[in-house]
mmCIF file with all atom_site columns, C-alpha atoms in Angstrom:
data_model
loop_
_atom_site.group_PDB
_atom_site.id
_atom_site.type_symbol
_atom_site.label_atom_id
_atom_site.label_alt_id
_atom_site.label_comp_id
_atom_site.label_asym_id
_atom_site.label_entity_id
_atom_site.label_seq_id
_atom_site.pdbx_PDB_ins_code
_atom_site.Cartn_x
_atom_site.Cartn_y
_atom_site.Cartn_z
_atom_site.occupancy
_atom_site.B_iso_or_equiv
_atom_site.pdbx_formal_charge
_atom_site.auth_seq_id
_atom_site.auth_comp_id
_atom_site.auth_asym_id
_atom_site.auth_atom_id
_atom_site.pdbx_PDB_model_num
ATOM 1   C CA . MET A 1 1   ? 0.000   0.000   0.000   1.00 39.00 ? 1   MET A CA 1
ATOM 2   C CA . SER A 1 2   ? 1.372   3.395   -0.832  1.00 39.00 ? 2   SER A CA 1
ATOM 3   C CA . ARG A 1 3   ? 0.106   4.940   2.407   1.00 43.00 ? 3   ARG A CA 1
ATOM 4   C CA . PRO A 1 4   ? -0.296  2.942   5.592   1.00 45.00 ? 4   PRO A CA 1
ATOM 5   C CA . ILE A 1 5   ? -3.869  2.569   6.715   1.00 49.00 ? 5   ILE A CA 1
ATOM 6   C CA . PRO A 1 6   ? -4.190  4.222   10.130  1.00 53.00 ? 6   PRO A CA 1
ATOM 7   C CA . GLY A 1 7   ? -4.730  2.076   13.205  1.00 50.00 ? 7   GLY A CA 1
ATOM 8   C CA . HIS A 1 8   ? -6.520  3.244   16.334  1.00 48.00 ? 8   HIS A CA 1
ATOM 9   C CA . GLY A 1 9   ? -7.460  1.385   19.506  1.00 56.00 ? 9   GLY A CA 1
ATOM 10  C CA . HIS A 1 10  ? -11.188 1.343   18.639  1.00 83.00 ? 10  HIS A CA 1
ATOM 11  C CA . ARG A 1 11  ? -10.322 -0.594  15.475  1.00 91.00 ? 11  ARG A CA 1
ATOM 12  C CA . PHE A 1 12  ? -9.455  -3.845  17.262  1.00 95.00 ? 12  PHE A CA 1
ATOM 13  C CA . ASP A 1 13  ? -11.682 -6.744  18.264  1.00 96.00 ? 13  ASP A CA 1
ATOM 14  C CA . SER A 1 14  ? -11.568 -7.207  22.044  1.00 95.00 ? 14  SER A CA 1
ATOM 15  C CA . LEU A 1 15  ? -11.828 -11.015 21.857  1.00 97.00 ? 15  LEU A CA 1
ATOM 16  C CA . THR A 1 16  ? -9.241  -11.822 19.180  1.00 98.00 ? 16  THR A CA 1
ATOM 17  C CA . SER A 1 17  ? -7.120  -8.631  19.073  1.00 97.00 ? 17  SER A CA 1
ATOM 18  C CA . LEU A 1 18  ? -7.544  -8.627  15.290  1.00 98.00 ? 18  LEU A CA 1
ATOM 19  C CA . LEU A 1 19  ? -8.752  -5.606  13.369  1.00 97.00 ? 19  LEU A CA 1
ATOM 20  C CA . ASN A 1 20  ? -12.531 -5.345  13.731  1.00 97.00 ? 20  ASN A CA 1
ATOM 21  C CA . GLN A 1 21  ? -15.444 -4.746  11.374  1.00 95.00 ? 21  GLN A CA 1
ATOM 22  C CA . ALA A 1 22  ? -15.144 -0.958  11.703  1.00 95.00 ? 22  ALA A CA 1
ATOM 23  C CA . ALA A 1 23  ? -11.513 -1.175  10.562  1.00 95.00 ? 23  ALA A CA 1
ATOM 24  C CA . TYR A 1 24  ? -12.530 -3.501  7.721   1.00 94.00 ? 24  TYR A CA 1
ATOM 25  C CA . ASN A 1 25  ? -15.222 -1.085  6.520   1.00 92.00 ? 25  ASN A CA 1
ATOM 26  C CA . GLU A 1 26  ? -12.911 1.920   6.842   1.00 93.00 ? 26  GLU A CA 1
ATOM 27  C CA . ASP A 1 27  ? -10.074 0.193   4.986   1.00 90.00 ? 27  ASP A CA 1
ATOM 28  C CA . ILE A 1 28  ? -12.391 -0.769  2.120   1.00 89.00 ? 28  ILE A CA 1
ATOM 29  C CA . SER A 1 29  ? -13.706 2.797   1.982   1.00 89.00 ? 29  SER A CA 1
ATOM 30  C CA . LEU A 1 30  ? -10.182 4.280   1.883   1.00 89.00 ? 30  LEU A CA 1
ATOM 31  C CA . VAL A 1 31  ? -9.203  2.003   -1.001  1.00 86.00 ? 31  VAL A CA 1
ATOM 32  C CA . GLN A 1 32  ? -12.441 2.679   -2.898  1.00 84.00 ? 32  GLN A CA 1
ATOM 33  C CA . LYS A 1 33  ? -12.000 6.446   -2.512  1.00 86.00 ? 33  LYS A CA 1
ATOM 34  C CA . GLY A 1 34  ? -8.437  6.178   -3.790  1.00 84.00 ? 34  GLY A CA 1
ATOM 35  C CA . GLU A 1 35  ? -6.998  7.523   -0.527  1.00 88.00 ? 35  GLU A CA 1
ATOM 36  C CA . VAL A 1 36  ? -5.021  4.304   -0.162  1.00 84.00 ? 36  VAL A CA 1
ATOM 37  C CA . SER A 1 37  ? -3.821  2.348   -3.157  1.00 83.00 ? 37  SER A CA 1
ATOM 38  C CA . LEU A 1 38  ? -3.165  -1.360  -3.250  1.00 82.00 ? 38  LEU A CA 1
ATOM 39  C CA . PRO A 1 39  ? -0.408  -2.822  -5.366  1.00 82.00 ? 39  PRO A CA 1
ATOM 40  C CA . TYR A 1 40  ? -1.389  -5.263  -8.066  1.00 81.00 ? 40  TYR A CA 1
ATOM 41  C CA . PRO A 1 41  ? -1.837  -8.101  -7.502  1.00 86.00 ? 41  PRO A CA 1
ATOM 42  C CA . SER A 1 42  ? -3.584  -8.207  -4.149  1.00 90.00 ? 42  SER A CA 1
ATOM 43  C CA . ALA A 1 43  ? -5.981  -10.815 -2.820  1.00 94.00 ? 43  ALA A CA 1
ATOM 44  C CA . CYS A 1 44  ? -9.051  -10.682 -0.594  1.00 95.00 ? 44  CYS A CA 1
ATOM 45  C CA . VAL A 1 45  ? -9.861  -13.630 1.659   1.00 97.00 ? 45  VAL A CA 1
ATOM 46  C CA . ARG A 1 46  ? -12.990 -14.560 3.624   1.00 97.00 ? 46  ARG A CA 1
ATOM 47  C CA . LEU A 1 47  ? -12.973 -17.288 6.271   1.00 98.00 ? 47  LEU A CA 1
ATOM 48  C CA . ASP A 1 48  ? -16.160 -18.691 7.774   1.00 98.00 ? 48  ASP A CA 1
ATOM 49  C CA . VAL A 1 49  ? -15.973 -21.036 10.771  1.00 98.00 ? 49  VAL A CA 1
ATOM 50  C CA . ASP A 1 50  ? -17.581 -24.404 10.052  1.00 98.00 ? 50  ASP A CA 1
ATOM 51  C CA . ASN A 1 51  ? -20.230 -25.719 12.463  1.00 97.00 ? 51  ASN A CA 1
ATOM 52  C CA . PHE A 1 52  ? -19.646 -22.919 14.955  1.00 97.00 ? 52  PHE A CA 1
ATOM 53  C CA . LYS A 1 53  ? -23.131 -23.285 16.454  1.00 97.00 ? 53  LYS A CA 1
ATOM 54  C CA . THR A 1 54  ? -22.272 -26.914 17.262  1.00 97.00 ? 54  THR A CA 1
ATOM 55  C CA . VAL A 1 55  ? -19.168 -25.798 19.186  1.00 96.00 ? 55  VAL A CA 1
ATOM 56  C CA . ASN A 1 56  ? -21.236 -23.324 21.213  1.00 95.00 ? 56  ASN A CA 1
ATOM 57  C CA . ASP A 1 57  ? -24.030 -25.856 21.790  1.00 96.00 ? 57  ASP A CA 1
ATOM 58  C CA . SER A 1 58  ? -21.652 -28.699 22.738  1.00 94.00 ? 58  SER A CA 1
ATOM 59  C CA . TYR A 1 59  ? -19.090 -26.882 24.892  1.00 93.00 ? 59  TYR A CA 1
ATOM 60  C CA . GLY A 1 60  ? -20.626 -23.498 25.698  1.00 93.00 ? 60  GLY A CA 1
ATOM 61  C CA . HIS A 1 61  ? -20.015 -19.966 24.509  1.00 95.00 ? 61  HIS A CA 1
ATOM 62  C CA . ALA A 1 62  ? -16.755 -19.621 26.451  1.00 96.00 ? 62  ALA A CA 1
ATOM 63  C CA . ALA A 1 63  ? -15.376 -22.550 24.438  1.00 96.00 ? 63  ALA A CA 1
ATOM 64  C CA . GLY A 1 64  ? -16.651 -20.886 21.276  1.00 98.00 ? 64  GLY A CA 1
ATOM 65  C CA . ASP A 1 65  ? -14.743 -17.752 22.250  1.00 98.00 ? 65  ASP A CA 1
ATOM 66  C CA . GLU A 1 66  ? -11.604 -19.839 22.763  1.00 98.00 ? 66  GLU A CA 1
ATOM 67  C CA . ALA A 1 67  ? -12.115 -21.401 19.324  1.00 98.00 ? 67  ALA A CA 1
ATOM 68  C CA . LEU A 1 68  ? -12.297 -17.916 17.777  1.00 99.00 ? 68  LEU A CA 1
ATOM 69  C CA . ARG A 1 69  ? -9.069  -16.890 19.559  1.00 98.00 ? 69  ARG A CA 1
ATOM 70  C CA . HIS A 1 70  ? -7.437  -20.121 18.342  1.00 98.00 ? 70  HIS A CA 1
ATOM 71  C CA . ILE A 1 71  ? -8.457  -19.486 14.729  1.00 99.00 ? 71  ILE A CA 1
ATOM 72  C CA . ALA A 1 72  ? -7.370  -15.842 14.944  1.00 98.00 ? 72  ALA A CA 1
ATOM 73  C CA . ALA A 1 73  ? -3.930  -16.846 16.244  1.00 98.00 ? 73  ALA A CA 1
ATOM 74  C CA . ILE A 1 74  ? -3.403  -19.367 13.442  1.00 98.00 ? 74  ILE A CA 1
ATOM 75  C CA . VAL A 1 75  ? -4.529  -16.938 10.732  1.00 98.00 ? 75  VAL A CA 1
ATOM 76  C CA . ARG A 1 76  ? -2.312  -14.190 12.190  1.00 97.00 ? 76  ARG A CA 1
ATOM 77  C CA . ARG A 1 77  ? 0.720   -16.549 12.303  1.00 96.00 ? 77  ARG A CA 1
ATOM 78  C CA . THR A 1 78  ? 0.105   -17.645 8.721   1.00 95.00 ? 78  THR A CA 1
ATOM 79  C CA . ALA A 1 79  ? -0.452  -14.137 7.382   1.00 94.00 ? 79  ALA A CA 1
ATOM 80  C CA . ARG A 1 80  ? 2.469   -11.922 6.537   1.00 92.00 ? 80  ARG A CA 1
ATOM 81  C CA . GLU A 1 81  ? 3.339   -8.866  8.633   1.00 91.00 ? 81  GLU A CA 1
ATOM 82  C CA . ARG A 1 82  ? 1.872   -6.513  6.010   1.00 89.00 ? 82  ARG A CA 1
ATOM 83  C CA . ASP A 1 83  ? -1.415  -8.407  5.626   1.00 94.00 ? 83  ASP A CA 1
ATOM 84  C CA . ARG A 1 84  ? -4.532  -6.964  7.249   1.00 95.00 ? 84  ARG A CA 1
ATOM 85  C CA . VAL A 1 85  ? -6.427  -9.597  9.282   1.00 98.00 ? 85  VAL A CA 1
ATOM 86  C CA . TYR A 1 86  ? -9.954  -8.781  10.454  1.00 98.00 ? 86  TYR A CA 1
ATOM 87  C CA . ARG A 1 87  ? -12.679 -10.357 12.544  1.00 98.00 ? 87  ARG A CA 1
ATOM 88  C CA . ILE A 1 88  ? -15.600 -9.172  10.451  1.00 96.00 ? 88  ILE A CA 1
ATOM 89  C CA . SER A 1 89  ? -18.451 -10.637 12.479  1.00 95.00 ? 89  SER A CA 1
ATOM 90  C CA . GLY A 1 90  ? -19.178 -13.424 14.953  1.00 95.00 ? 90  GLY A CA 1
ATOM 91  C CA . ASP A 1 91  ? -17.558 -16.332 13.128  1.00 97.00 ? 91  ASP A CA 1
ATOM 92  C CA . GLU A 1 92  ? -16.255 -14.613 9.996   1.00 98.00 ? 92  GLU A CA 1
ATOM 93  C CA . PHE A 1 93  ? -12.766 -13.352 9.306   1.00 98.00 ? 93  PHE A CA 1
ATOM 94  C CA . GLY A 1 94  ? -11.195 -11.476 6.419   1.00 97.00 ? 94  GLY A CA 1
ATOM 95  C CA . VAL A 1 95  ? -7.653  -10.979 5.181   1.00 97.00 ? 95  VAL A CA 1
ATOM 96  C CA . LEU A 1 96  ? -6.362  -8.366  2.770   1.00 95.00 ? 96  LEU A CA 1
ATOM 97  C CA . CYS A 1 97  ? -3.160  -9.670  1.184   1.00 93.00 ? 97  CYS A CA 1
ATOM 98  C CA . ALA A 1 98  ? -1.219  -6.959  -0.657  1.00 89.00 ? 98  ALA A CA 1
ATOM 99  C CA . ASN A 1 99  ? 1.274   -8.136  -3.275  1.00 89.00 ? 99  ASN A CA 1
ATOM 100 C CA . TYR A 1 100 ? -0.208  -11.638 -3.323  1.00 90.00 ? 100 TYR A CA 1
ATOM 101 C CA . THR A 1 101 ? -1.826  -13.361 -6.260  1.00 91.00 ? 101 THR A CA 1
ATOM 102 C CA . GLU A 1 102 ? -4.981  -15.351 -5.716  1.00 92.00 ? 102 GLU A CA 1
ATOM 103 C CA . GLU A 1 103 ? -2.913  -18.524 -6.031  1.00 93.00 ? 103 GLU A CA 1
ATOM 104 C CA . GLU A 1 104 ? -0.390  -17.379 -3.406  1.00 95.00 ? 104 GLU A CA 1
ATOM 105 C CA . ALA A 1 105 ? -3.152  -16.352 -1.003  1.00 95.00 ? 105 ALA A CA 1
ATOM 106 C CA . ALA A 1 106 ? -4.908  -19.703 -1.541  1.00 95.00 ? 106 ALA A CA 1
ATOM 107 C CA . GLY A 1 107 ? -1.645  -21.474 -0.672  1.00 96.00 ? 107 GLY A CA 1
ATOM 108 C CA . ALA A 1 108 ? -1.360  -19.524 2.576   1.00 96.00 ? 108 ALA A CA 1
ATOM 109 C CA . MET A 1 109 ? -4.985  -20.312 3.422   1.00 97.00 ? 109 MET A CA 1
ATOM 110 C CA . ARG A 1 110 ? -4.434  -24.025 2.779   1.00 97.00 ? 110 ARG A CA 1
ATOM 111 C CA . ARG A 1 111 ? -1.760  -23.784 5.491   1.00 97.00 ? 111 ARG A CA 1
ATOM 112 C CA . VAL A 1 112 ? -4.423  -22.302 7.793   1.00 97.00 ? 112 VAL A CA 1
ATOM 113 C CA . CYS A 1 113 ? -6.726  -25.277 7.085   1.00 97.00 ? 113 CYS A CA 1
ATOM 114 C CA . SER A 1 114 ? -3.866  -27.696 7.710   1.00 97.00 ? 114 SER A CA 1
ATOM 115 C CA . ALA A 1 115 ? -2.854  -26.029 10.983  1.00 97.00 ? 115 ALA A CA 1
ATOM 116 C CA . LEU A 1 116 ? -6.433  -26.073 12.248  1.00 97.00 ? 116 LEU A CA 1
ATOM 117 C CA . GLY A 1 117 ? -6.711  -29.748 11.325  1.00 96.00 ? 117 GLY A CA 1
ATOM 118 C CA . SER A 1 118 ? -3.589  -30.640 13.306  1.00 97.00 ? 118 SER A CA 1
ATOM 119 C CA . THR A 1 119 ? -3.911  -28.296 16.298  1.00 97.00 ? 119 THR A CA 1
ATOM 120 C CA . PRO A 1 120 ? -6.834  -28.779 18.682  1.00 98.00 ? 120 PRO A CA 1
ATOM 121 C CA . VAL A 1 121 ? -8.544  -26.047 20.634  1.00 98.00 ? 121 VAL A CA 1
ATOM 122 C CA . ARG A 1 122 ? -7.736  -26.685 24.291  1.00 96.00 ? 122 ARG A CA 1
ATOM 123 C CA . TRP A 1 123 ? -10.182 -25.368 26.809  1.00 93.00 ? 123 TRP A CA 1
ATOM 124 C CA . VAL A 1 124 ? -10.952 -25.875 30.506  1.00 93.00 ? 124 VAL A CA 1
ATOM 125 C CA . ASN A 1 125 ? -14.516 -25.224 31.656  1.00 90.00 ? 125 ASN A CA 1
ATOM 126 C CA . GLN A 1 126 ? -15.573 -23.584 34.943  1.00 90.00 ? 126 GLN A CA 1
ATOM 127 C CA . GLU A 1 127 ? -15.628 -26.962 36.689  1.00 93.00 ? 127 GLU A CA 1
ATOM 128 C CA . GLY A 1 128 ? -12.003 -27.572 35.724  1.00 94.00 ? 128 GLY A CA 1
ATOM 129 C CA . LYS A 1 129 ? -12.768 -30.222 33.099  1.00 94.00 ? 129 LYS A CA 1
ATOM 130 C CA . ALA A 1 130 ? -10.383 -30.067 30.137  1.00 95.00 ? 130 ALA A CA 1
ATOM 131 C CA . PHE A 1 131 ? -11.626 -30.405 26.570  1.00 92.00 ? 131 PHE A CA 1
ATOM 132 C CA . GLU A 1 132 ? -9.912  -30.689 23.222  1.00 96.00 ? 132 GLU A CA 1
ATOM 133 C CA . PHE A 1 133 ? -11.755 -30.241 19.962  1.00 97.00 ? 133 PHE A CA 1
ATOM 134 C CA . TYR A 1 134 ? -10.956 -29.310 16.399  1.00 97.00 ? 134 TYR A CA 1
ATOM 135 C CA . VAL A 1 135 ? -12.433 -26.551 14.291  1.00 98.00 ? 135 VAL A CA 1
ATOM 136 C CA . SER A 1 136 ? -12.291 -25.944 10.568  1.00 98.00 ? 136 SER A CA 1
ATOM 137 C CA . VAL A 1 137 ? -12.942 -22.991 8.307   1.00 98.00 ? 137 VAL A CA 1
ATOM 138 C CA . SER A 1 138 ? -14.313 -22.657 4.806   1.00 98.00 ? 138 SER A CA 1
ATOM 139 C CA . ILE A 1 139 ? -12.232 -20.148 2.898   1.00 98.00 ? 139 ILE A CA 1
ATOM 140 C CA . GLY A 1 140 ? -12.789 -18.104 -0.235  1.00 97.00 ? 140 GLY A CA 1
ATOM 141 C CA . VAL A 1 141 ? -10.076 -16.192 -2.096  1.00 96.00 ? 141 VAL A CA 1
ATOM 142 C CA . ALA A 1 142 ? -10.444 -13.573 -4.829  1.00 94.00 ? 142 ALA A CA 1
ATOM 143 C CA . GLU A 1 143 ? -7.814  -11.466 -6.525  1.00 91.00 ? 143 GLU A CA 1
ATOM 144 C CA . PHE A 1 144 ? -8.381  -7.728  -6.424  1.00 84.00 ? 144 PHE A CA 1
ATOM 145 C CA . GLU A 1 145 ? -7.946  -6.420  -9.935  1.00 77.00 ? 145 GLU A CA 1
ATOM 146 C CA . GLN A 1 146 ? -8.092  -2.907  -11.263 1.00 60.00 ? 146 GLN A CA 1
ATOM 147 C CA . ALA A 1 147 ? -11.313 -3.853  -13.092 1.00 59.00 ? 147 ALA A CA 1
ATOM 148 C CA . ILE A 1 148 ? -13.272 -4.514  -9.893  1.00 76.00 ? 148 ILE A CA 1
ATOM 149 C CA . ASN A 1 149 ? -13.384 -2.614  -6.644  1.00 82.00 ? 149 ASN A CA 1
ATOM 150 C CA . ILE A 1 150 ? -12.177 -4.061  -3.370  1.00 87.00 ? 150 ILE A CA 1
ATOM 151 C CA . GLY A 1 151 ? -15.719 -4.440  -2.033  1.00 87.00 ? 151 GLY A CA 1
ATOM 152 C CA . GLU A 1 152 ? -16.620 -6.632  -5.007  1.00 90.00 ? 152 GLU A CA 1
ATOM 153 C CA . ALA A 1 153 ? -13.432 -8.654  -4.505  1.00 90.00 ? 153 ALA A CA 1
ATOM 154 C CA . PHE A 1 154 ? -14.403 -9.368  -0.889  1.00 91.00 ? 154 PHE A CA 1
ATOM 155 C CA . GLU A 1 155 ? -17.921 -10.311 -2.114  1.00 92.00 ? 155 GLU A CA 1
ATOM 156 C CA . LEU A 1 156 ? -16.361 -12.776 -4.571  1.00 94.00 ? 156 LEU A CA 1
ATOM 157 C CA . ALA A 1 157 ? -14.228 -14.181 -1.749  1.00 95.00 ? 157 ALA A CA 1
ATOM 158 C CA . ASP A 1 158 ? -17.341 -14.496 0.432   1.00 95.00 ? 158 ASP A CA 1
ATOM 159 C CA . LYS A 1 159 ? -19.188 -16.389 -2.308  1.00 95.00 ? 159 LYS A CA 1
ATOM 160 C CA . ALA A 1 160 ? -16.147 -18.611 -2.758  1.00 95.00 ? 160 ALA A CA 1
ATOM 161 C CA . SER A 1 161 ? -16.191 -19.413 0.983   1.00 96.00 ? 161 SER A CA 1
ATOM 162 C CA . TYR A 1 162 ? -19.797 -20.601 0.582   1.00 95.00 ? 162 TYR A CA 1
ATOM 163 C CA . ALA A 1 163 ? -18.630 -22.785 -2.307  1.00 95.00 ? 163 ALA A CA 1
ATOM 164 C CA . SER A 1 164 ? -16.072 -24.281 0.102   1.00 95.00 ? 164 SER A CA 1
ATOM 165 C CA . LYS A 1 165 ? -18.849 -25.079 2.575   1.00 96.00 ? 165 LYS A CA 1
ATOM 166 C CA . ALA A 1 166 ? -20.964 -26.646 -0.156  1.00 95.00 ? 166 ALA A CA 1
ATOM 167 C CA . ALA A 1 167 ? -18.003 -28.748 -1.318  1.00 94.00 ? 167 ALA A CA 1
ATOM 168 C CA . GLY A 1 168 ? -17.433 -30.271 2.108   1.00 94.00 ? 168 GLY A CA 1
ATOM 169 C CA . LYS A 1 169 ? -16.060 -27.557 4.435   1.00 96.00 ? 169 LYS A CA 1
ATOM 170 C CA . GLY A 1 170 ? -12.521 -27.122 5.717   1.00 96.00 ? 170 GLY A CA 1
ATOM 171 C CA . ARG A 1 171 ? -11.196 -26.154 2.306   1.00 96.00 ? 171 ARG A CA 1
ATOM 172 C CA . VAL A 1 172 ? -10.215 -23.247 0.072   1.00 97.00 ? 172 VAL A CA 1
ATOM 173 C CA . SER A 1 173 ? -12.102 -22.074 -3.013  1.00 96.00 ? 173 SER A CA 1
ATOM 174 C CA . ARG A 1 174 ? -10.719 -19.541 -5.457  1.00 94.00 ? 174 ARG A CA 1
ATOM 175 C CA . SER A 1 175 ? -12.946 -17.240 -7.450  1.00 90.00 ? 175 SER A CA 1
ATOM 176 C CA . ALA A 1 176 ? -10.388 -16.962 -10.275 1.00 72.00 ? 176 ALA A CA 1
ATOM 177 C CA . GLY A 1 177 ? -12.586 -14.223 -11.730 1.00 57.00 ? 177 GLY A CA 1
ATOM 178 C CA . GLN A 1 178 ? -15.267 -16.800 -12.494 1.00 55.00 ? 178 GLN A CA 1
ATOM 179 C CA . ASP A 1 179 ? -18.990 -16.457 -12.294 1.00 44.00 ? 179 ASP A CA 1
ATOM 180 C CA . LEU A 1 180 ? -19.550 -18.065 -8.903  1.00 40.00 ? 180 LEU A CA 1
ATOM 181 C CA . SER A 1 181 ? -22.931 -19.428 -9.901  1.00 36.00 ? 181 SER A CA 1
ATOM 182 C CA . LYS A 1 182 ? -20.869 -22.033 -11.745 1.00 38.00 ? 182 LYS A CA 1
ATOM 183 C CA . THR A 1 183 ? -18.677 -24.652 -10.108 1.00 36.00 ? 183 THR A CA 1
ATOM 184 C CA . LEU A 1 184 ? -15.587 -23.208 -8.488  1.00 40.00 ? 184 LEU A CA 1
ATOM 185 C CA . GLY A 1 185 ? -12.215 -24.798 -8.188  1.00 43.00 ? 185 GLY A CA 1
ATOM 186 C CA . THR A 1 186 ? -12.442 -25.972 -4.593  1.00 45.00 ? 186 THR A CA 1
ATOM 187 C CA . GLU A 1 187 ? -9.343  -27.415 -3.066  1.00 48.00 ? 187 GLU A CA 1
ATOM 188 C CA . PRO A 1 188 ? -9.323  -29.662 -0.004  1.00 49.00 ? 188 PRO A CA 1
ATOM 189 C CA . ASN A 1 189 ? -6.707  -28.672 2.547   1.00 47.00 ? 189 ASN A CA 1
#
């Protein structure tokens, strides 16, 4: 990015310490207004936690919170220093990857899927009983091109994440500029 996007304390999610939805919306607005420019190529990523309601129903909301912190930590470790990682809503995350092609971003997100599949969430409830469980995410990746705006790129990534869910969850789908009403190239982790 030619100008760093400003960061303020109110822009961080209190649970995960990631950038929050307000930061996400502001960053998209700054890029769309041309106040911040992204290098080409850049990729937009959406991650949606699979079966999150089941985690909350089975282990309680505190365990669900721990699962979100676990996912956030793995995404943050996998992302590069210059990437912008957001918690967009309850169980949805986003990543803005500057200087990454869609293919490179998909490779990084496959590493996220793999890490989640090999690293359990560890949690101890109020009674002191320890639990271990695994979580997965369905991920969509879209390359931000000069022909589309960043908001549309994140929409394509969001649709691709739904294609991942439909194809079996815990995987990465790339939009590759395709019409997402057609079959996407989904890739198991």
